[in-house]
Short mmCIF file of N, CA and C in Angstrom, two decimals:
data_model
loop_
_atom_site.label_atom_id
_atom_site.label_comp_id
_atom_site.label_asym_id
_atom_site.label_seq_id
_atom_site.Cartn_x
_atom_site.Cartn_y
_atom_site.Cartn_z
N MET A 1 -14.80 0.94 -23.74
CA MET A 1 -14.90 -0.08 -23.29
C MET A 1 -15.86 0.30 -21.92
N PRO A 2 -17.15 0.33 -22.03
CA PRO A 2 -17.98 0.52 -21.01
C PRO A 2 -18.01 -0.64 -20.17
N THR A 3 -17.84 -1.67 -20.45
CA THR A 3 -17.79 -2.73 -19.51
C THR A 3 -16.93 -2.86 -18.15
N LEU A 4 -15.58 -2.12 -18.61
CA LEU A 4 -14.64 -1.87 -17.54
C LEU A 4 -15.16 -0.63 -16.51
N ASP A 5 -16.08 -0.01 -16.85
CA ASP A 5 -16.52 1.07 -15.82
C ASP A 5 -17.23 0.37 -14.61
N LYS A 6 -17.54 -0.89 -14.77
CA LYS A 6 -18.35 -1.56 -13.67
C LYS A 6 -17.38 -2.41 -12.80
N VAL A 7 -16.11 -2.65 -13.27
CA VAL A 7 -15.21 -3.40 -12.46
C VAL A 7 -14.47 -2.50 -11.38
N SER A 8 -14.40 -2.97 -9.95
CA SER A 8 -13.81 -2.59 -8.99
C SER A 8 -12.43 -3.13 -8.58
N VAL A 9 -11.62 -2.26 -8.26
CA VAL A 9 -10.43 -3.06 -7.94
C VAL A 9 -9.78 -2.30 -6.33
N ASP A 10 -9.57 -3.15 -5.57
CA ASP A 10 -9.17 -2.48 -4.22
C ASP A 10 -7.53 -2.25 -4.45
N LEU A 11 -7.05 -1.24 -4.32
CA LEU A 11 -5.80 -0.61 -4.61
C LEU A 11 -5.39 -0.37 -2.94
N MET A 12 -4.09 -1.17 -2.42
CA MET A 12 -3.56 -0.73 -1.22
C MET A 12 -1.74 -0.43 -1.55
N VAL A 13 -1.18 0.76 -0.91
CA VAL A 13 -0.25 0.68 -0.97
C VAL A 13 0.60 0.46 0.53
N VAL A 14 1.54 -0.66 0.42
CA VAL A 14 2.24 -0.83 1.53
C VAL A 14 3.38 -0.07 2.01
N LEU A 15 3.15 1.09 3.00
CA LEU A 15 4.22 1.89 3.47
C LEU A 15 5.38 1.05 3.95
N GLY A 16 5.12 0.21 4.93
CA GLY A 16 6.00 -0.83 5.86
C GLY A 16 5.32 -1.45 6.68
N THR A 17 5.94 -2.31 7.54
CA THR A 17 5.18 -3.42 8.33
C THR A 17 5.69 -3.33 9.80
N THR A 18 5.03 -3.66 10.62
CA THR A 18 5.80 -3.60 12.19
C THR A 18 4.76 -4.83 12.73
N THR A 19 5.13 -5.33 13.93
CA THR A 19 4.80 -6.29 14.69
C THR A 19 4.51 -5.70 15.84
N MET A 20 3.16 -5.94 16.62
CA MET A 20 2.40 -5.28 17.87
C MET A 20 1.76 -6.54 18.31
N ARG A 21 1.98 -6.66 19.37
CA ARG A 21 1.25 -7.78 20.63
C ARG A 21 -0.43 -6.84 20.73
N ILE A 22 -1.24 -7.96 20.80
CA ILE A 22 -2.80 -7.42 20.68
C ILE A 22 -3.19 -6.44 21.69
N HIS A 23 -2.57 -6.41 23.06
CA HIS A 23 -2.88 -5.36 23.93
C HIS A 23 -2.09 -4.13 23.42
N GLN A 24 -1.36 -4.09 22.79
CA GLN A 24 -0.75 -2.74 22.16
C GLN A 24 -1.63 -1.94 20.83
N VAL A 25 -2.08 -3.17 20.18
CA VAL A 25 -3.24 -2.68 19.32
C VAL A 25 -4.45 -2.14 19.76
N MET A 26 -5.01 -2.96 21.07
CA MET A 26 -6.29 -2.53 21.70
C MET A 26 -5.90 -0.92 22.25
N ARG A 27 -4.76 -0.73 22.79
CA ARG A 27 -4.47 0.54 23.05
C ARG A 27 -4.39 1.64 22.42
N LEU A 28 -4.32 1.49 21.11
CA LEU A 28 -4.17 2.49 20.11
C LEU A 28 -5.23 3.20 20.11
N SER A 29 -5.30 4.72 19.72
CA SER A 29 -6.07 5.88 19.86
C SER A 29 -5.93 6.56 18.77
N ARG A 30 -6.76 7.53 18.20
CA ARG A 30 -6.46 8.37 17.29
C ARG A 30 -5.35 9.48 17.58
N GLY A 31 -4.54 9.48 16.43
CA GLY A 31 -3.18 10.08 16.43
C GLY A 31 -2.07 9.25 16.89
N ALA A 32 -2.23 7.96 17.21
CA ALA A 32 -1.31 7.10 17.55
C ALA A 32 -0.02 7.05 16.32
N ILE A 33 1.16 7.07 16.83
CA ILE A 33 2.05 6.77 15.78
C ILE A 33 2.61 5.36 15.94
N ILE A 34 2.77 4.95 14.83
CA ILE A 34 3.12 3.39 14.66
C ILE A 34 4.45 3.41 13.89
N GLU A 35 5.34 2.97 14.63
CA GLU A 35 6.96 2.48 13.57
C GLU A 35 6.87 1.70 12.90
N LEU A 36 7.27 2.11 11.41
CA LEU A 36 7.48 0.84 10.60
C LEU A 36 8.94 0.58 10.42
N ASP A 37 8.99 -0.70 9.63
CA ASP A 37 10.45 -1.08 9.28
C ASP A 37 10.77 -0.42 7.95
N ALA A 38 10.34 0.76 7.64
CA ALA A 38 10.69 1.37 6.24
C ALA A 38 11.01 2.85 6.42
N THR A 39 11.75 3.53 5.69
CA THR A 39 12.14 4.93 5.69
C THR A 39 11.34 5.65 4.81
N GLU A 40 11.29 6.75 4.46
CA GLU A 40 10.84 7.77 3.59
C GLU A 40 11.34 7.38 2.15
N ALA A 41 12.55 7.00 2.05
CA ALA A 41 13.33 6.77 1.04
C ALA A 41 13.00 5.37 0.14
N ASP A 42 12.45 4.37 1.02
CA ASP A 42 12.32 3.09 0.39
C ASP A 42 10.95 2.87 -0.16
N GLU A 43 11.13 1.96 -1.14
CA GLU A 43 10.30 1.80 -2.38
C GLU A 43 8.92 1.00 -1.39
N VAL A 44 7.84 1.52 -1.94
CA VAL A 44 6.18 0.82 -1.17
C VAL A 44 6.09 -0.24 -2.44
N LYS A 45 5.11 -1.18 -1.78
CA LYS A 45 4.58 -2.25 -2.52
C LYS A 45 3.06 -1.94 -2.67
N ILE A 46 2.73 -1.88 -4.03
CA ILE A 46 1.60 -1.75 -4.59
C ILE A 46 0.45 -2.94 -4.64
N LEU A 47 -0.52 -3.30 -4.33
CA LEU A 47 -1.41 -4.41 -4.53
C LEU A 47 -2.63 -4.07 -4.76
N ALA A 48 -3.21 -4.96 -5.67
CA ALA A 48 -4.42 -4.85 -6.33
C ALA A 48 -5.19 -6.07 -5.94
N ASN A 49 -6.40 -5.74 -5.18
CA ASN A 49 -6.93 -6.94 -4.58
C ASN A 49 -6.25 -7.99 -4.01
N ASN A 50 -5.44 -7.49 -2.90
CA ASN A 50 -4.14 -7.96 -2.03
C ASN A 50 -3.44 -8.87 -2.96
N LEU A 51 -3.17 -8.75 -4.10
CA LEU A 51 -2.04 -9.06 -5.10
C LEU A 51 -1.11 -8.43 -5.51
N PRO A 52 0.47 -8.52 -5.18
CA PRO A 52 1.17 -7.51 -5.75
C PRO A 52 1.26 -7.41 -7.09
N VAL A 53 1.46 -5.96 -7.59
CA VAL A 53 1.23 -5.69 -9.03
C VAL A 53 2.43 -4.76 -9.27
N ALA A 54 2.90 -3.90 -8.44
CA ALA A 54 3.77 -3.06 -8.89
C ALA A 54 4.63 -2.37 -7.45
N SER A 55 5.69 -1.72 -7.71
CA SER A 55 6.23 -1.08 -6.53
C SER A 55 6.56 0.37 -7.16
N GLY A 56 6.85 1.37 -6.11
CA GLY A 56 6.94 2.59 -6.47
C GLY A 56 7.34 3.35 -5.15
N VAL A 57 7.30 4.74 -5.35
CA VAL A 57 7.90 5.77 -4.32
C VAL A 57 6.75 6.70 -4.02
N VAL A 58 6.77 7.14 -2.75
CA VAL A 58 5.84 8.31 -2.15
C VAL A 58 6.39 9.53 -2.58
N LEU A 59 5.30 10.39 -3.18
CA LEU A 59 5.71 11.74 -3.58
C LEU A 59 4.87 12.61 -2.66
N VAL A 60 5.57 13.68 -2.16
CA VAL A 60 4.61 14.76 -1.21
C VAL A 60 4.81 16.12 -1.89
N ASP A 61 3.66 16.60 -2.32
CA ASP A 61 3.87 18.13 -3.03
C ASP A 61 2.68 18.88 -2.09
N ARG A 62 3.45 19.87 -1.01
CA ARG A 62 2.67 20.69 -0.35
C ARG A 62 1.87 19.72 0.41
N ASN A 63 0.37 19.76 0.62
CA ASN A 63 -0.63 18.90 1.18
C ASN A 63 -1.09 17.59 0.38
N ARG A 64 -0.48 17.32 -0.86
CA ARG A 64 -0.85 16.20 -1.73
C ARG A 64 0.08 14.96 -1.45
N ILE A 65 -0.32 13.65 -1.35
CA ILE A 65 0.52 12.49 -1.24
C ILE A 65 0.05 11.81 -2.64
N ALA A 66 1.28 11.12 -3.12
CA ALA A 66 0.84 10.51 -4.43
C ALA A 66 1.75 9.17 -4.30
N VAL A 67 1.65 8.33 -5.07
CA VAL A 67 2.42 7.18 -5.15
C VAL A 67 2.93 7.05 -6.81
N GLU A 68 4.03 7.02 -7.25
CA GLU A 68 4.67 6.98 -8.44
C GLU A 68 5.29 5.40 -8.69
N VAL A 69 4.51 4.78 -9.71
CA VAL A 69 4.66 3.54 -9.93
C VAL A 69 6.14 3.47 -10.92
N LYS A 70 7.00 2.66 -10.34
CA LYS A 70 8.47 2.79 -10.67
C LYS A 70 8.44 1.39 -11.59
N GLN A 71 7.78 0.03 -10.88
CA GLN A 71 8.13 -1.26 -11.91
C GLN A 71 6.69 -1.90 -11.61
N MET A 72 6.47 -2.48 -12.63
CA MET A 72 5.33 -3.29 -12.64
C MET A 72 5.99 -4.80 -12.39
N LEU A 73 5.36 -5.48 -11.47
CA LEU A 73 5.73 -6.96 -11.34
C LEU A 73 5.02 -8.00 -12.17
N PRO A 74 5.80 -8.89 -12.68
CA PRO A 74 5.23 -10.09 -13.53
C PRO A 74 4.40 -10.63 -12.83
N LYS A 75 3.22 -11.05 -13.52
CA LYS A 75 2.20 -11.90 -13.08
C LYS A 75 2.49 -13.10 -12.46
N SER A 76 1.77 -13.41 -11.30
CA SER A 76 1.92 -14.74 -10.47
C SER A 76 1.33 -15.77 -11.34
N PRO A 77 1.93 -16.89 -11.77
CA PRO A 77 1.51 -17.99 -12.13
C PRO A 77 0.10 -18.47 -11.51
N GLY A 78 -0.78 -18.85 -12.28
CA GLY A 78 -2.16 -19.40 -11.66
C GLY A 78 -3.03 -18.27 -11.47
N VAL A 79 -2.81 -17.10 -11.91
CA VAL A 79 -3.74 -15.88 -11.70
C VAL A 79 -4.21 -15.44 -12.90
N ARG A 80 -5.82 -15.52 -12.83
CA ARG A 80 -6.27 -15.22 -14.17
C ARG A 80 -6.18 -13.89 -14.78
N SER A 81 -6.19 -13.84 -16.08
CA SER A 81 -6.03 -12.40 -16.78
C SER A 81 -7.28 -11.85 -16.87
#
């Protein structure tokens, strides 16, 4: 399938969320710690081109971090295949 070699997809893994005021964001510097509403045991959301496609868990093995897909989400109505 050579045509698929040219398709790019932005993948994002959402570890958690938080709410911050603009002045707090403006004061962030390198190394800042942002508290999230999740724990290391919570499932993460996996997005493709900003659309939810799966959920999974974070795996850490020495200095490598990975995400194991646990569940694929059903396609949203109106989304092209």
